[in-house]
Coordinates of C-alpha atoms and ligand atoms in Angstrom, one line a residue:
M1 CA -26.4 17.1 -10.9
G2 CA -26.4 17.5 -7.5
F3 CA -24.2 16.3 -4.4
N4 CA -26.1 14.8 -1.1
L5 CA -23.7 13.1 0.7
K6 CA -23.5 14.5 4.2
N7 CA -20.5 12.8 5.2
I8 CA -17.2 11.6 3.2
I9 CA -16.7 8.0 4.9
S10 CA -16.5 5.5 2.0
I11 CA -16.1 5.3 -1.9
R12 CA -19.0 2.7 -1.4
D13 CA -21.3 5.7 -0.1
F14 CA -20.9 7.6 -3.8
K15 CA -22.9 6.9 -6.7
K16 CA -21.1 7.5 -10.4
S17 CA -23.0 11.0 -10.4
D18 CA -21.6 11.8 -7.1
I19 CA -18.2 11.2 -8.4
N20 CA -18.7 12.9 -11.5
Y21 CA -19.8 16.1 -9.7
I22 CA -16.6 16.4 -7.4
L23 CA -14.7 15.6 -10.4
E24 CA -16.0 18.5 -12.1
L25 CA -16.0 21.0 -9.6
S26 CA -12.4 20.2 -9.0
K27 CA -11.8 21.4 -12.0
N28 CA -13.0 24.9 -11.2
M29 CA -11.0 24.7 -8.2
E30 CA -8.0 23.8 -10.1
E31 CA -8.8 26.8 -12.4
Q32 CA -9.3 29.0 -9.6
I33 CA -5.8 27.7 -7.9
N34 CA -3.7 28.1 -11.3
N35 CA -5.4 31.7 -11.8
K36 CA -4.7 32.7 -8.3
I37 CA -8.4 33.5 -7.8
I38 CA -9.6 33.9 -4.2
N39 CA -12.4 32.1 -3.5
K40 CA -14.0 33.3 -0.3
N41 CA -16.7 30.3 -0.2
Q42 CA -15.9 29.1 3.8
E43 CA -15.4 32.5 4.7
G44 CA -15.8 32.4 8.8
K45 CA -15.7 28.5 8.6
L46 CA -13.6 26.3 10.7
L47 CA -12.1 22.7 9.8
G48 CA -11.5 20.5 12.8
I49 CA -8.2 18.3 11.4
L50 CA -7.3 15.2 13.8
F51 CA -4.9 13.1 12.7
Y52 CA -4.3 10.2 15.1
E53 CA -1.6 8.7 12.4
P54 CA 0.8 10.1 10.7
S55 CA 0.4 12.0 7.2
T56 CA 2.2 14.7 5.1
R57 CA -0.3 15.1 2.1
T58 CA -3.7 14.1 3.2
R59 CA -3.4 16.7 6.5
L60 CA -1.7 19.3 4.9
S61 CA -3.7 19.4 1.4
F62 CA -6.7 19.7 3.5
E63 CA -5.5 22.6 5.6
T64 CA -4.5 24.3 2.1
A65 CA -7.7 23.3 0.4
M66 CA -10.0 25.0 3.6
K67 CA -7.7 27.8 3.6
R68 CA -7.8 28.5 -0.1
L69 CA -11.5 28.4 0.4
S70 CA -10.8 31.7 2.7
G71 CA -11.8 29.4 5.8
N72 CA -9.6 28.2 8.8
T73 CA -8.6 25.3 10.1
V74 CA -8.1 24.2 13.9
G75 CA -6.6 20.4 15.2
F76 CA -3.7 18.2 15.8
S77 CA -1.3 15.9 14.1
Q78 CA 0.0 13.8 17.5
A79 CA -2.7 12.3 19.7
E80 CA -0.1 12.2 22.4
S81 CA -0.3 16.3 22.6
T82 CA -3.7 15.9 23.3
S83 CA -5.9 14.6 26.3
T84 CA -6.0 11.3 24.5
K85 CA -2.5 10.8 26.7
K86 CA -4.7 11.3 29.6
G87 CA -7.2 9.0 28.9
E88 CA -9.8 10.9 26.9
V89 CA -11.9 8.8 23.9
L90 CA -12.1 9.4 20.6
H91 CA -16.2 9.8 20.8
D92 CA -15.7 12.7 23.8
T93 CA -12.7 14.3 21.7
A94 CA -14.7 14.4 18.4
Q95 CA -18.0 15.7 20.3
V96 CA -15.8 18.4 21.8
I97 CA -14.3 19.4 18.4
A98 CA -17.7 19.6 16.8
Q99 CA -18.4 22.4 19.1
Y100 CA -15.9 24.4 17.6
T101 CA -15.8 23.7 14.0
D102 CA -18.2 23.3 11.0
A103 CA -16.6 19.6 10.0
I104 CA -13.8 17.5 11.2
V105 CA -11.3 15.5 9.1
L106 CA -10.5 12.4 10.9
R107 CA -7.5 9.9 10.3
H108 CA -7.4 7.0 12.5
K109 CA -5.8 3.5 13.2
K110 CA -9.3 1.8 13.7
E111 CA -11.3 0.9 11.0
G112 CA -14.9 2.2 11.3
A113 CA -13.4 5.1 13.2
A114 CA -15.0 7.7 10.6
R115 CA -18.5 6.3 10.4
Y116 CA -18.4 6.2 14.2
I117 CA -17.7 9.8 14.7
S118 CA -20.8 10.6 11.9
E119 CA -23.0 8.7 14.0
V120 CA -22.3 10.6 17.3
T121 CA -21.8 14.1 15.9
D122 CA -24.1 16.7 14.1
I123 CA -21.5 18.5 11.1
P124 CA -20.1 16.4 8.0
V125 CA -17.0 14.0 9.0
I126 CA -14.3 13.4 6.5
N127 CA -12.6 10.1 6.2
A128 CA -9.1 10.6 5.8
G129 CA -8.1 6.5 6.1
D130 CA -9.5 4.7 9.0
G131 CA -6.6 1.5 9.3
A132 CA -6.8 -0.5 6.6
G133 CA -10.5 0.2 5.9
Q134 CA -10.8 3.2 3.3
H135 CA -9.2 6.4 2.1
P136 CA -11.8 8.0 0.2
T137 CA -10.8 11.4 -0.4
Q138 CA -7.5 9.8 -2.0
T139 CA -9.6 7.8 -4.0
L140 CA -11.2 11.3 -5.6
L141 CA -7.8 12.5 -6.3
D142 CA -6.5 9.4 -8.0
L143 CA -9.5 9.2 -10.2
Y144 CA -9.3 13.5 -10.8
T145 CA -5.5 12.3 -12.1
I146 CA -6.4 9.3 -14.1
K147 CA -9.5 11.6 -15.7
N148 CA -7.1 14.4 -16.9
I149 CA -4.2 12.8 -17.6
K150 CA -5.9 9.8 -19.8
D151 CA -9.0 12.0 -20.9
G152 CA -11.5 10.0 -19.1
F153 CA -11.7 6.1 -18.1
K154 CA -12.7 4.5 -21.2
N155 CA -10.9 1.3 -22.5
L156 CA -8.3 1.9 -19.5
K157 CA -6.0 -0.9 -18.0
I158 CA -4.9 -0.8 -14.3
A159 CA -1.9 -2.5 -12.4
I160 CA -2.7 -2.4 -8.7
V161 CA 0.8 -3.5 -6.8
G162 CA 2.2 -3.8 -3.7
D163 CA 0.4 -4.1 -0.2
L164 CA -3.1 -4.8 -1.4
K165 CA -3.9 -6.4 1.8
Y166 CA -3.5 -3.5 4.1
G167 CA -3.2 -0.7 1.5
R168 CA -6.6 1.6 2.4
T169 CA -5.8 3.6 -0.5
V170 CA -6.5 0.7 -3.1
H171 CA -9.4 -0.6 -0.9
S172 CA -11.0 2.5 -1.7
L173 CA -9.8 3.0 -5.6
V174 CA -11.0 -0.2 -6.7
Y175 CA -14.6 0.2 -5.7
A176 CA -14.7 3.3 -8.0
L177 CA -12.8 1.7 -11.1
A178 CA -15.4 -0.8 -11.0
M179 CA -18.0 1.8 -11.4
F180 CA -16.1 3.3 -14.4
N181 CA -15.4 -0.4 -15.8
T182 CA -11.6 -0.1 -15.6
E183 CA -9.6 -3.5 -15.8
I184 CA -7.7 -4.3 -13.3
I185 CA -4.4 -6.5 -12.5
F186 CA -3.8 -7.0 -9.0
I187 CA 0.0 -7.6 -8.4
S188 CA 1.5 -8.7 -4.6
P189 CA 3.1 -10.9 -2.8
N190 CA 0.7 -14.1 -2.1
E191 CA 0.9 -12.9 1.6
L192 CA -0.6 -9.4 0.9
R193 CA -3.6 -10.2 -2.0
M194 CA -6.0 -8.2 -2.0
P195 CA -8.7 -9.5 0.7
E196 CA -11.5 -11.9 -1.0
E197 CA -14.5 -9.8 0.3
I198 CA -13.4 -7.1 -1.8
L199 CA -12.6 -9.7 -4.6
N200 CA -16.0 -10.7 -4.4
D201 CA -17.5 -7.5 -4.8
L202 CA -15.6 -6.7 -7.6
R203 CA -17.0 -10.0 -9.1
K204 CA -21.0 -9.1 -8.4
T205 CA -19.8 -5.7 -10.9
R206 CA -18.9 -6.1 -14.4
C207 CA -15.4 -5.2 -13.5
K208 CA -12.7 -7.6 -15.2
F209 CA -10.0 -8.4 -13.0
S210 CA -6.7 -11.0 -12.8
V211 CA -4.3 -11.7 -10.0
S212 CA -0.5 -12.0 -10.5
N213 CA 2.8 -12.0 -8.8
N214 CA 4.8 -10.7 -11.8
I215 CA 5.3 -6.9 -12.5
E216 CA 7.3 -7.2 -15.3
N217 CA 5.0 -9.4 -17.7
I218 CA 2.6 -6.7 -17.5
I219 CA 4.5 -2.9 -18.2
N220 CA 3.4 -3.6 -22.0
E221 CA -0.2 -4.6 -21.2
V222 CA -1.4 -2.1 -19.1
D223 CA -2.3 1.9 -19.2
I224 CA -1.3 2.9 -15.6
I225 CA 0.5 1.1 -12.9
Y226 CA -0.4 2.5 -9.3
M227 CA 2.3 1.4 -7.1
T228 CA 2.0 1.3 -2.9
R229 CA 3.9 0.8 -0.2
I230 CA 3.9 -2.1 2.3
Q231 CA 2.2 -0.9 5.2
K232 CA 4.7 -2.0 7.5
E233 CA 2.8 0.0 10.8
R234 CA 0.0 -2.6 10.0
F235 CA 1.8 -6.0 10.2
P236 CA 1.1 -7.8 13.6
D237 CA 4.7 -9.2 13.2
P238 CA 7.9 -7.2 12.4
K239 CA 9.7 -10.2 11.2
E240 CA 6.8 -10.9 8.6
Y241 CA 7.5 -7.6 7.1
S242 CA 11.3 -8.1 6.9
K243 CA 10.3 -11.2 4.9
I244 CA 8.3 -9.4 2.2
K245 CA 9.7 -5.7 2.3
G246 CA 11.3 -4.5 -1.2
Q247 CA 9.7 -7.3 -3.7
Y248 CA 8.5 -5.0 -6.1
N249 CA 10.5 -1.9 -7.2
I250 CA 9.8 0.0 -10.8
N251 CA 12.9 2.4 -12.3
K252 CA 13.3 4.2 -15.2
K253 CA 14.9 1.6 -17.5
M254 CA 11.9 -0.7 -16.8
I255 CA 9.5 1.8 -18.0
E256 CA 11.3 4.7 -20.3
D257 CA 10.2 3.3 -23.6
T258 CA 6.6 2.7 -22.9
D259 CA 3.6 5.5 -22.1
V260 CA 2.9 3.7 -18.9
M261 CA 1.6 6.5 -16.3
V262 CA 3.0 5.6 -13.2
M263 CA 1.2 6.8 -10.1
H264 CA 1.5 6.6 -6.3
P265 CA -0.3 7.8 -3.3
L266 CA 3.0 8.5 -1.5
P267 CA 4.8 8.0 0.5
R268 CA 6.8 5.8 -1.3
V269 CA 9.8 3.5 0.6
D270 CA 11.7 1.6 -2.0
E271 CA 9.0 0.8 -4.6
I272 CA 9.9 3.6 -6.9
S273 CA 13.2 4.6 -7.9
F274 CA 14.3 8.3 -7.4
N275 CA 15.5 7.7 -11.2
M276 CA 12.0 7.7 -12.2
D277 CA 10.8 11.1 -11.3
N278 CA 12.0 12.9 -14.3
T279 CA 10.7 10.4 -16.5
K280 CA 7.0 11.4 -18.6
N281 CA 5.7 8.6 -16.9
A282 CA 6.2 9.7 -13.4
K283 CA 2.7 11.3 -12.5
Y284 CA 2.8 10.6 -8.7
F285 CA 3.6 14.4 -7.6
Q286 CA 1.0 15.6 -10.1
Q287 CA -1.6 13.6 -8.2
A288 CA -0.2 14.7 -4.9
F289 CA -0.9 17.9 -6.1
Y290 CA -4.3 17.2 -7.2
G291 CA -5.5 16.5 -3.8
V292 CA -5.8 20.3 -2.7
P293 CA -8.5 20.9 -5.8
V294 CA -10.2 17.8 -5.1
R295 CA -10.9 18.5 -1.2
M296 CA -11.3 22.1 -2.1
A297 CA -14.7 20.2 -3.7
L298 CA -15.3 18.0 -1.1
L299 CA -15.2 20.9 1.7
D300 CA -17.3 23.5 -0.8
S301 CA -19.8 20.9 -1.2
I302 CA -20.3 19.4 2.4
I303 CA -20.1 22.2 4.6
D304 CA -23.2 24.6 4.8
Ligands
LIG1 N1 -1.2 9.5 0.5 C1 -1.7 9.7 1.8 O1 -2.4 9.3 2.5 O2 -0.5 10.3 2.2 P1 -0.4 11.1 3.7 O3 0.0 9.6 4.4 O4 1.1 11.5 3.5 O5 -1.6 11.7 4.3

């Protein structure tokens, strides 16, 4: 079983065997972390981390992953402190960072930015989120979480809740779930439904899915609830956001008598109550931890 992708841009570029390869390798990486084994695979290598949008988990888990592989990182988390402020375009910034480093991780507000950079540089590029487009490394850690906690993907039913229009994590995740034949219920306000183009893609697969507005009705029906934040920053009109925010919330009382597993890519705003955090159902912090072994596996697979 090999891994032949040079860049990590979209989950749609992955074959099921590529995903399984990364999930297997992530298990090794997790064992190394837990057993405090020093991995020297990326010693002497440098990762360029270019973040044009805010991030906590993705940026810091990539940094942690590279350092746990004995590599190092350079980069920025605010474009305002770079020559972008003086008018430098993404193309030129990426060309320069590609002279300094062995791979680039890019988060950008424009859909397609990572694909573009991968086409104009000759080092591996990883998409760490491109606007409302894709977030493939989040999907891999989501899959790793599901596989570990649910012992695989067989006969699983998952509700994906919240901002399905702008949420890049779910735009990636659904393509992978379709590969693993997971049944999906999409729950969102009408204004934030999963784009029809993606639903049409799912119709072409064997993926079974349905669409609803109501979260209460499905709690006893599903194995996993995947909550998402309403993506305030993507709304063209802030008044539209104000009308929609706060529509979905999940709290301890709603799920404590069930076995449903609650996931969230984080950050949360108001869609998961804090009283959920100590329940057996809450898995979102464990999910965030899995970002490190999964990103170690990815970096080790694409950097020479
Ligand atoms: N899940 C995720 O992408 O989180 P950050 O925005 O904090 O990186």
